[in-house]
Tab-separated table of C-alpha atoms in Angstrom:
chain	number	residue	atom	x	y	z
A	1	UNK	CA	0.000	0.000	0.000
A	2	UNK	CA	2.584	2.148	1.020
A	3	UNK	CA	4.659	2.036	-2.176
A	4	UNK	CA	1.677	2.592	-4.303
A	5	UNK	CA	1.028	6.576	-2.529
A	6	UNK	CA	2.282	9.343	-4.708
A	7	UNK	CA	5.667	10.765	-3.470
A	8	UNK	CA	4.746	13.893	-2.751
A	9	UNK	CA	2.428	12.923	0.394
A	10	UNK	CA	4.893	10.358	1.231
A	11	UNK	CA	6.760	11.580	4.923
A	12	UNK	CA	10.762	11.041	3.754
A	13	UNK	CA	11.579	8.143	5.924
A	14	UNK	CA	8.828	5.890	4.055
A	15	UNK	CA	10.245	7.257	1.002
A	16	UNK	CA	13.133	6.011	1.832
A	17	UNK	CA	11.181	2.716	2.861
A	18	UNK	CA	9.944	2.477	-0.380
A	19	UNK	CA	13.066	3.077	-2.448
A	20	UNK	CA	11.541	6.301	-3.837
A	21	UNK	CA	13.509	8.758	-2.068
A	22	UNK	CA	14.855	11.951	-4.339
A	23	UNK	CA	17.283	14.128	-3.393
A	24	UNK	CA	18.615	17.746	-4.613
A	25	UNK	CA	21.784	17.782	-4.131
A	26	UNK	CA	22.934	21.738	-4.768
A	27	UNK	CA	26.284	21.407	-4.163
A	28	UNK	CA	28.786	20.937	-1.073
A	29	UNK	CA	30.057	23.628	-2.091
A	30	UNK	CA	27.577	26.079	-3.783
A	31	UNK	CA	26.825	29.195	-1.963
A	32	UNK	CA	24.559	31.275	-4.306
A	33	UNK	CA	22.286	31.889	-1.912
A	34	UNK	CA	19.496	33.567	-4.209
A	35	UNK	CA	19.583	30.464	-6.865
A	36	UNK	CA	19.310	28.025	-3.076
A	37	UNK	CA	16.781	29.292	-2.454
A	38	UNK	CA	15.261	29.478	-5.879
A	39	UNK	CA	15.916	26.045	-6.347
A	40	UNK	CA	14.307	24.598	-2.642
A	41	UNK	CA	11.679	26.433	-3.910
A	42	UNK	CA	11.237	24.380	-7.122
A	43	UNK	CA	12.146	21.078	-5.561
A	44	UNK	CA	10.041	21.444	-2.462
A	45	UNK	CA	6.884	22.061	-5.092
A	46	UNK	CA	8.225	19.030	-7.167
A	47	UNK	CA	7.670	17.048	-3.968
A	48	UNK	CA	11.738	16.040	-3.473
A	49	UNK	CA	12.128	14.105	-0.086
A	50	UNK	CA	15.929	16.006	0.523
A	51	UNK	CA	17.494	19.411	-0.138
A	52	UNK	CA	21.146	18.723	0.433
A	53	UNK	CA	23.261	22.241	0.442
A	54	UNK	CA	26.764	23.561	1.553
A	55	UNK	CA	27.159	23.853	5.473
A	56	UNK	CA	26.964	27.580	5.708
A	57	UNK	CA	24.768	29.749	7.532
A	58	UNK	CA	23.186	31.831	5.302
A	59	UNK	CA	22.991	29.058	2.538
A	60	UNK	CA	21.328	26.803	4.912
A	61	UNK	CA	19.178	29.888	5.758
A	62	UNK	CA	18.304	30.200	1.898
A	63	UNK	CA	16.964	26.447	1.829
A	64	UNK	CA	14.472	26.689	4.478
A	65	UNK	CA	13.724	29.848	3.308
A	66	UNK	CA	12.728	28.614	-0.269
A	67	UNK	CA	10.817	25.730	1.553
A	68	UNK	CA	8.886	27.731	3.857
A	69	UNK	CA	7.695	29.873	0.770
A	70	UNK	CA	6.829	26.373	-0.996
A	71	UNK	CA	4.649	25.426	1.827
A	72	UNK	CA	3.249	28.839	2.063
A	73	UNK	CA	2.046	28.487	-1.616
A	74	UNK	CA	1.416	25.535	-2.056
A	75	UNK	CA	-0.901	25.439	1.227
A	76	UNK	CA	-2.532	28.743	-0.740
A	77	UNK	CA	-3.400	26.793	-3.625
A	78	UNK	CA	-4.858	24.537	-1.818
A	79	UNK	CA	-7.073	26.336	0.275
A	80	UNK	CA	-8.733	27.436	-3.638
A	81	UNK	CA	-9.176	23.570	-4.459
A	82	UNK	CA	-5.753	23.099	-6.227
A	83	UNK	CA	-3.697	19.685	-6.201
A	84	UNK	CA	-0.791	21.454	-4.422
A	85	UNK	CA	-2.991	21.182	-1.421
A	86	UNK	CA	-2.411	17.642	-0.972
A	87	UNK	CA	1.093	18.127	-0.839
A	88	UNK	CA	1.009	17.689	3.864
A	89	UNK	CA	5.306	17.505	4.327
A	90	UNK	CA	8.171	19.705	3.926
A	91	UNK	CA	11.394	18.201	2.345
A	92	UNK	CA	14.663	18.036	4.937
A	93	UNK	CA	17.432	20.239	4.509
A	94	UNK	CA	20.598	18.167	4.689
A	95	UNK	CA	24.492	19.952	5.139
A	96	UNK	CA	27.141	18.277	3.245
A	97	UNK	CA	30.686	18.081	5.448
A	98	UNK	CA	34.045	16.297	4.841
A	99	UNK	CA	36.674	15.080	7.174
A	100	UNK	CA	39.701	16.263	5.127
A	101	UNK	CA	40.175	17.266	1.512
A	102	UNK	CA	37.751	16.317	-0.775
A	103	UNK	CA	37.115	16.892	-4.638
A	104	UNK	CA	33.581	18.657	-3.188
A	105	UNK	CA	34.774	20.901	-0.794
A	106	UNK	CA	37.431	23.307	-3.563
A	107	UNK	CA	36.948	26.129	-5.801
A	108	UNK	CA	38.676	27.176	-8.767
A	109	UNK	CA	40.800	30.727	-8.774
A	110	UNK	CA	42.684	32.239	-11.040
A	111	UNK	CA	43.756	35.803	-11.687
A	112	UNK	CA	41.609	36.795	-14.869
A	113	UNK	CA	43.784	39.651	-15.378
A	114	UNK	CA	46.544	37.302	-16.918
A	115	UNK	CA	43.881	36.130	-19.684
A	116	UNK	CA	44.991	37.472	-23.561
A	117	UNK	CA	42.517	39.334	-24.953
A	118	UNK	CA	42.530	36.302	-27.086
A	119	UNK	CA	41.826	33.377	-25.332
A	120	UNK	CA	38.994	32.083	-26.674
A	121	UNK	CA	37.936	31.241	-22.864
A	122	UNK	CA	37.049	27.059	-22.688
A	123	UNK	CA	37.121	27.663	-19.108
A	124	UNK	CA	33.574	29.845	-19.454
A	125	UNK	CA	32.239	27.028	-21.932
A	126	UNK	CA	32.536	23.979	-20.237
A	127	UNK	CA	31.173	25.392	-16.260
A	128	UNK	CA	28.343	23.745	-15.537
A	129	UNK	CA	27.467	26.295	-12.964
A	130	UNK	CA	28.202	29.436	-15.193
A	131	UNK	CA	30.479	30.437	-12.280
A	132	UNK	CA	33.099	32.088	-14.388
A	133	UNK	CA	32.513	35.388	-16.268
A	134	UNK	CA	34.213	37.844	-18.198
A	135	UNK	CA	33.663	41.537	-18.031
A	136	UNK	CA	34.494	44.500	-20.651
A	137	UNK	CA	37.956	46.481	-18.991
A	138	UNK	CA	35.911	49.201	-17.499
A	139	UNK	CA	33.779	46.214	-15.283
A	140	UNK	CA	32.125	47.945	-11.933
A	141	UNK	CA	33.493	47.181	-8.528
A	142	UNK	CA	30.609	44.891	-8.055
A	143	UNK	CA	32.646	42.153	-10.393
A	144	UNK	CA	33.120	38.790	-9.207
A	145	UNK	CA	36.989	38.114	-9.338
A	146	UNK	CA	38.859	34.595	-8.103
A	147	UNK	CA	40.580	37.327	-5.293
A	148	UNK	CA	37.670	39.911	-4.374
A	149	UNK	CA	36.272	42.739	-5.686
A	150	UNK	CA	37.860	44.980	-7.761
A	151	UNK	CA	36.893	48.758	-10.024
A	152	UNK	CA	39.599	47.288	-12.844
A	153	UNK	CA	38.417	43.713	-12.866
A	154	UNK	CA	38.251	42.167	-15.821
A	155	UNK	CA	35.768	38.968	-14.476
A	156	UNK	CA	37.280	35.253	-13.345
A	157	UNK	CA	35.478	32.899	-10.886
A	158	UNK	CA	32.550	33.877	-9.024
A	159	UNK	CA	32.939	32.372	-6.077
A	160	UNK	CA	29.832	31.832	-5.029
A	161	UNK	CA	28.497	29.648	-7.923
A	162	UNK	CA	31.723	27.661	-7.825
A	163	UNK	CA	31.122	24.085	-6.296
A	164	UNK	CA	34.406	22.757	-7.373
A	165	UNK	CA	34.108	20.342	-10.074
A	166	UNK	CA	37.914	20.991	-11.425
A	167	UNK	CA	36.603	21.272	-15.130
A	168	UNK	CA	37.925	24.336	-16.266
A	169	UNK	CA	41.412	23.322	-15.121
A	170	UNK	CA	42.516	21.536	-17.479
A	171	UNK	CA	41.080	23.349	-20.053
A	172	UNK	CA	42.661	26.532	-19.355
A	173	UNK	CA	45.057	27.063	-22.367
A	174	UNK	CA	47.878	28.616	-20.470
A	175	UNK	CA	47.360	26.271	-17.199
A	176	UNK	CA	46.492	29.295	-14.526
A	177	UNK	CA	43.430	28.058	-13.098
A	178	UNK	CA	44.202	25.999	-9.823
A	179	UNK	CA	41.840	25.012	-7.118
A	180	UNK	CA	41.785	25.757	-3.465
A	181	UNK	CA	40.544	24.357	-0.162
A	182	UNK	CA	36.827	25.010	1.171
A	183	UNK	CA	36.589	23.357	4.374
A	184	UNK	CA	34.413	24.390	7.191
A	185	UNK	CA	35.425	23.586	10.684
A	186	UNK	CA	34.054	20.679	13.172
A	187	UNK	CA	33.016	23.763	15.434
A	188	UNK	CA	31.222	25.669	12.498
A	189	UNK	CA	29.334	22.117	12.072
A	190	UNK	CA	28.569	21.567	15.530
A	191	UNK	CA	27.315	25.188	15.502
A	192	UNK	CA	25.011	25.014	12.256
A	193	UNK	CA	24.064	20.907	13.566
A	194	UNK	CA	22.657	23.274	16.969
A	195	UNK	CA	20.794	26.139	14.835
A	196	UNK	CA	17.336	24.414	14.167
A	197	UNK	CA	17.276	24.190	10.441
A	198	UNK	CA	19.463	21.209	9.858
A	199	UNK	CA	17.302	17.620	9.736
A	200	UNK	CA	20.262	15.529	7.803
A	201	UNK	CA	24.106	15.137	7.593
A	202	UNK	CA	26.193	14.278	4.841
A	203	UNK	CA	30.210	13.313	5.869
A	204	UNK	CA	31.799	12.858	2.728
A	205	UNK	CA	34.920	10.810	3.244
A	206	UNK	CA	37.698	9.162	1.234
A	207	UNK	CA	40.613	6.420	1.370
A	208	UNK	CA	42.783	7.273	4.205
A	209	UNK	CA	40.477	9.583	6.064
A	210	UNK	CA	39.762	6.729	9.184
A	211	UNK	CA	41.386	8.883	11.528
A	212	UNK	CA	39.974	11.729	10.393
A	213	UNK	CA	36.290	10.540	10.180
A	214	UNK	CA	36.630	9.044	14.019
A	215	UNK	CA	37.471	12.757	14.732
A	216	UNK	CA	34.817	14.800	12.811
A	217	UNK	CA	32.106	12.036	14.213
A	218	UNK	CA	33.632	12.944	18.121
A	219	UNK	CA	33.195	16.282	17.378
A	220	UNK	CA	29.438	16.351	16.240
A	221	UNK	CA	28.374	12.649	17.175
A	222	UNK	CA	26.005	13.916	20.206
A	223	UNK	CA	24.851	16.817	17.901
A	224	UNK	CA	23.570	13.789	15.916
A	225	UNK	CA	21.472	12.715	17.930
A	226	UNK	CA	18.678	15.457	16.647
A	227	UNK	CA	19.133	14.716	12.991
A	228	UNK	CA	16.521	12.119	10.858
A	229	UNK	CA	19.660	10.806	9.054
A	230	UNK	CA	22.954	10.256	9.043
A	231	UNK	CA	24.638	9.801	5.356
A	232	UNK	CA	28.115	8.713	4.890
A	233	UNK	CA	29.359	9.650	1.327
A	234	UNK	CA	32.010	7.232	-0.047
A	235	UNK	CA	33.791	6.488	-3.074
A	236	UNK	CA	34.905	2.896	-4.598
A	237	UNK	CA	37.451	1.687	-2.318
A	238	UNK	CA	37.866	-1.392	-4.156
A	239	UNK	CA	38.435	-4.259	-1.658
A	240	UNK	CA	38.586	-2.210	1.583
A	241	UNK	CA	35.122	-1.142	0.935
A	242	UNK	CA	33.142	-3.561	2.816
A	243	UNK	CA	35.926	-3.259	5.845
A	244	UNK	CA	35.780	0.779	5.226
A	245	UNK	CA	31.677	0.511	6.172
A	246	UNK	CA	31.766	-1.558	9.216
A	247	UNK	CA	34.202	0.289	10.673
A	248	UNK	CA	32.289	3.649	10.153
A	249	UNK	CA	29.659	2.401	11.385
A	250	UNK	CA	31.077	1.091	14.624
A	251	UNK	CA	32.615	4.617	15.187
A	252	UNK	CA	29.282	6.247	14.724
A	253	UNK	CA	26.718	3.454	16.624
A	254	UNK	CA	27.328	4.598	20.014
A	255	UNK	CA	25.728	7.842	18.687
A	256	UNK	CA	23.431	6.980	15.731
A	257	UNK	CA	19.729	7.224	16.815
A	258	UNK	CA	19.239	8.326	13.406
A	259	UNK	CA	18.582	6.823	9.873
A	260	UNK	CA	21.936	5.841	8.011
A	261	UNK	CA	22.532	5.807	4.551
A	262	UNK	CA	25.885	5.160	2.444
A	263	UNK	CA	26.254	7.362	-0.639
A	264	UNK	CA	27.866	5.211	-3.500
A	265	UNK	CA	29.421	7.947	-5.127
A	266	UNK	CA	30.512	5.790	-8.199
A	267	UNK	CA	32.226	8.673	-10.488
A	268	UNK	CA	32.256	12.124	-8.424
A	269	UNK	CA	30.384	15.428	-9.934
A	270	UNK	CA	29.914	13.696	-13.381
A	271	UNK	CA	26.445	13.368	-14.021
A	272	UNK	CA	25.877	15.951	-16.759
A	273	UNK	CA	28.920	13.570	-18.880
A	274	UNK	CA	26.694	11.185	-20.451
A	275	UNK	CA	25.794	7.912	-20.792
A	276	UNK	CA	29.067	6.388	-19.854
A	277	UNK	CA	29.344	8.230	-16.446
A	278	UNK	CA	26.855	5.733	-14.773
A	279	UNK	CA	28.595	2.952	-15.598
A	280	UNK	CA	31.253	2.926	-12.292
A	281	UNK	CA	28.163	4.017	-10.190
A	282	UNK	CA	26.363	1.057	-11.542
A	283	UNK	CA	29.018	-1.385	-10.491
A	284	UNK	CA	29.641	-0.076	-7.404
A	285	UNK	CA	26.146	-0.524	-6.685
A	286	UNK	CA	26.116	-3.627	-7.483
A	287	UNK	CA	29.050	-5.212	-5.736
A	288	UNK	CA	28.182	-3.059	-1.948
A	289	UNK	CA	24.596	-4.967	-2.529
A	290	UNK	CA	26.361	-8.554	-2.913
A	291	UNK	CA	27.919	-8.001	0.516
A	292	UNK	CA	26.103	-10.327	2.617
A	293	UNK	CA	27.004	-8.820	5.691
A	294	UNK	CA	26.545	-4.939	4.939
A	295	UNK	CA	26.197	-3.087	8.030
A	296	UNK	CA	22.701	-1.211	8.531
A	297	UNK	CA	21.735	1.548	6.386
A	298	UNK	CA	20.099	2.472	3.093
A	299	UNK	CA	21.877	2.624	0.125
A	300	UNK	CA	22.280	5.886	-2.181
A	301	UNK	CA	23.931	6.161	-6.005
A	302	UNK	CA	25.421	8.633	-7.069
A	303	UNK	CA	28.476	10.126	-9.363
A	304	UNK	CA	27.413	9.792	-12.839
A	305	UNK	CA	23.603	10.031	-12.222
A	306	UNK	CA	22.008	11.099	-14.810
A	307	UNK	CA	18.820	10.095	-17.206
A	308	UNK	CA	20.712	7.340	-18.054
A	309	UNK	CA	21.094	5.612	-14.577
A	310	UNK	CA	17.363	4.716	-14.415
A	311	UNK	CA	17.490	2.294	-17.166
A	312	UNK	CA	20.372	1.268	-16.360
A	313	UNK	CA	19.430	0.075	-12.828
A	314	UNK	CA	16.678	-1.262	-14.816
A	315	UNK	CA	18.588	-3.640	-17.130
A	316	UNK	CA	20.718	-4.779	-14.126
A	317	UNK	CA	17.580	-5.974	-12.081
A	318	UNK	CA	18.322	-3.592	-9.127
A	319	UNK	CA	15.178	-1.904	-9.015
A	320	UNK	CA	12.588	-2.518	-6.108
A	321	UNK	CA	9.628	-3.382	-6.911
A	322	UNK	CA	6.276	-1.211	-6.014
A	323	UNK	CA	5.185	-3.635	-3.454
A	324	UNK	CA	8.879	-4.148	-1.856
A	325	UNK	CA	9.287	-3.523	1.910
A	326	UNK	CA	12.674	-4.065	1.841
A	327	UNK	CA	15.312	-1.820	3.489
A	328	UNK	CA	18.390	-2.712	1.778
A	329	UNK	CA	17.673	-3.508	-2.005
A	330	UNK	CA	16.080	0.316	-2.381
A	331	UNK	CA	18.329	2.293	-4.542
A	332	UNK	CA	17.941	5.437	-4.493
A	333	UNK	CA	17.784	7.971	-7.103
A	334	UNK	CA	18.309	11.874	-7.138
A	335	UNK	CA	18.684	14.787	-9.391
A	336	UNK	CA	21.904	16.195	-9.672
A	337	UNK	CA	22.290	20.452	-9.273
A	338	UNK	CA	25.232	20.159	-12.018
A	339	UNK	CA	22.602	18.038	-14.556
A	340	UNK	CA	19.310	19.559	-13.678
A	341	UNK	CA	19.259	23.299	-12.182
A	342	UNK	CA	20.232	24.540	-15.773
A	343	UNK	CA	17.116	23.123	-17.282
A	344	UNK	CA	14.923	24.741	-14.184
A	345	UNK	CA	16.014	28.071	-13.623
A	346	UNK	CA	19.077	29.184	-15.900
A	347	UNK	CA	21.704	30.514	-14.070
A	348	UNK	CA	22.942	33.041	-16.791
């Protein structure tokens, strides 16, 4: 019965039950707060279960923001007899975090001064999030610039809009685009994890990082303890990776009265590639749900989602069924800020 409700009046948890969970990811590192909020507002209408956004303040602020005005609406519309009053649950607004450096947590800089005047500028093409510009020489001081703000500036990365996907690097004809750090603090978590707004974590960890996950979990594990879910973000760690979960999950047990979930991240921030950038996810899926011993906790794709990945789970079998009760087998989809958001609400 359950899996048979539409998703929008389904409460996220028995989404998740019912392996129809969808999640908007925005970016770890995406801190545009006007398009956040633009985009919660969207999603929450489109009846997503998750809004997952960078751990800053005023970002986080942006989400709830953009939900609360969904609500408002949508409770408006119903009140004059429209479907949207049916709708009955708000999405939860989920902070990404990492325990060390992570792909997610950078932004590109360069100095956009150093550009010729006849570069023909790949770096602009290929960002997905249209977070570099140019500007004509006599730019205002309001320009976005990889270093600040500037009367002379002549464009570069907009910070904001950058979440860090390393494309434009290695296009950049004369190689002066680098990336740079964008870590937030276990105390700035903690903090934000204590503000109100925050229903879900996401640690996003990689090979190497035990130590440093059993030290970002001591810092905020009690702060878990008022979250609905608890998501672990990991990539393909070939044969450590059934080791890699149990031992996560021991460190965080003592302090998990939450939901888990592991986030297969198959091929990082490369859903809008194509077809052949679900193909890792895909296989990492499938070998983390042979384990016959997994330790608890849904299971999430992602890297490489796309429009692709739904047939593709399709032709491998690992689709639940509508009836299915089962915890484990659900995978999860979700729509990808870097594939979708352009085709919402265009960011130029």
């Amino acid at each position: 019965m359950r899996g048979e409700e539409p998703l929008r009046v389904l409460q996220p948890l028995l989404a998740l039950d019912a392996g129809r969970w969808v999640k908007l990811i925005c970016g770890a590192s995406f801190e545009d707060v006007a398009d956040v909020r633009n985009l919660a507002f969207v999603y929450t209408l489109a009846g997503v279960d998750c809004i997952d956004c960078a751990a800053e303040p005023a970002v986080v602020a942006a989400a709830a923001e953009g939900i609360d005005a969904a609500m408002a609406w949508a409770a408006g519309e119903g009140r004059g007899g429209g479907e949207w009053g049916e709708m009955g649950r708000r999405p939860w607004v989920m902070v990404s975090v990492s325990d060390g450096r992570d792909p997610h947590f950078r932004k590109a800089v360069f100095d956009a001064s150093l550009c010729p005047p006849a570069c023909p500028r790949p770096c602009e093409r290929v960002c997905p999030a249209a977070a570099i510009r140019f500007h004509a020489a006599a730019a205002t001081s309001d320009a976005a610039t990889s270093t600040g703000s500037s009367a002379d500036s002549v464009g570069g990365v907009i910070a904001d809009r950058c979440y860090g996907c390393g494309r434009c690097i290695p296009v950049c004809p004369f190689g002066i685009i680098s990336a740079e750090e964008h870590q937030r603090t276990h105390e700035d978590t903690l903090t934000l994890l204590g503000g109100g707004l925050v229903d879900a974590i996401e640690i996003h960890t990689l090979p190497g990082h035990v130590e440093a996950f059993n030290a970002l979990w001591a810092s905020i594990g009690e702060a878990a303890g008022s979250l609905k879910l608890v998501a672990v973000s990991l990539p393909d760690l070939g044969g450590a990776m059934h080791h890699a979960m149990h031992a996560m999950y021991r460190t965080m047990h003592p302090h998990l009265s939450a939901a888990n979930l592991w986030q297969l991240d198959g091929r990082p921030m490369s859903g809008d590639i194509g077809a052949g950038a679900t193909r890792a996810t895909i296989r990492l899926a499938a070998r983390v749900a042979a384990f016959e011993d997994r330790p608890p906790g849904y299971l999430q794709i992602a890297g490489g989602t796309n429009s692709h990945t739904f047939t593709s789970l399709q032709d491998h079998g690992m689709l639940p069924s509508a009836s299915s009760e089962c915890r484990w087998e659900c995978f999860l989809t979700q729509l990808f800020f870097e594939a979708l958001s352009g085709n919402i609400i265009d960011p130029r």
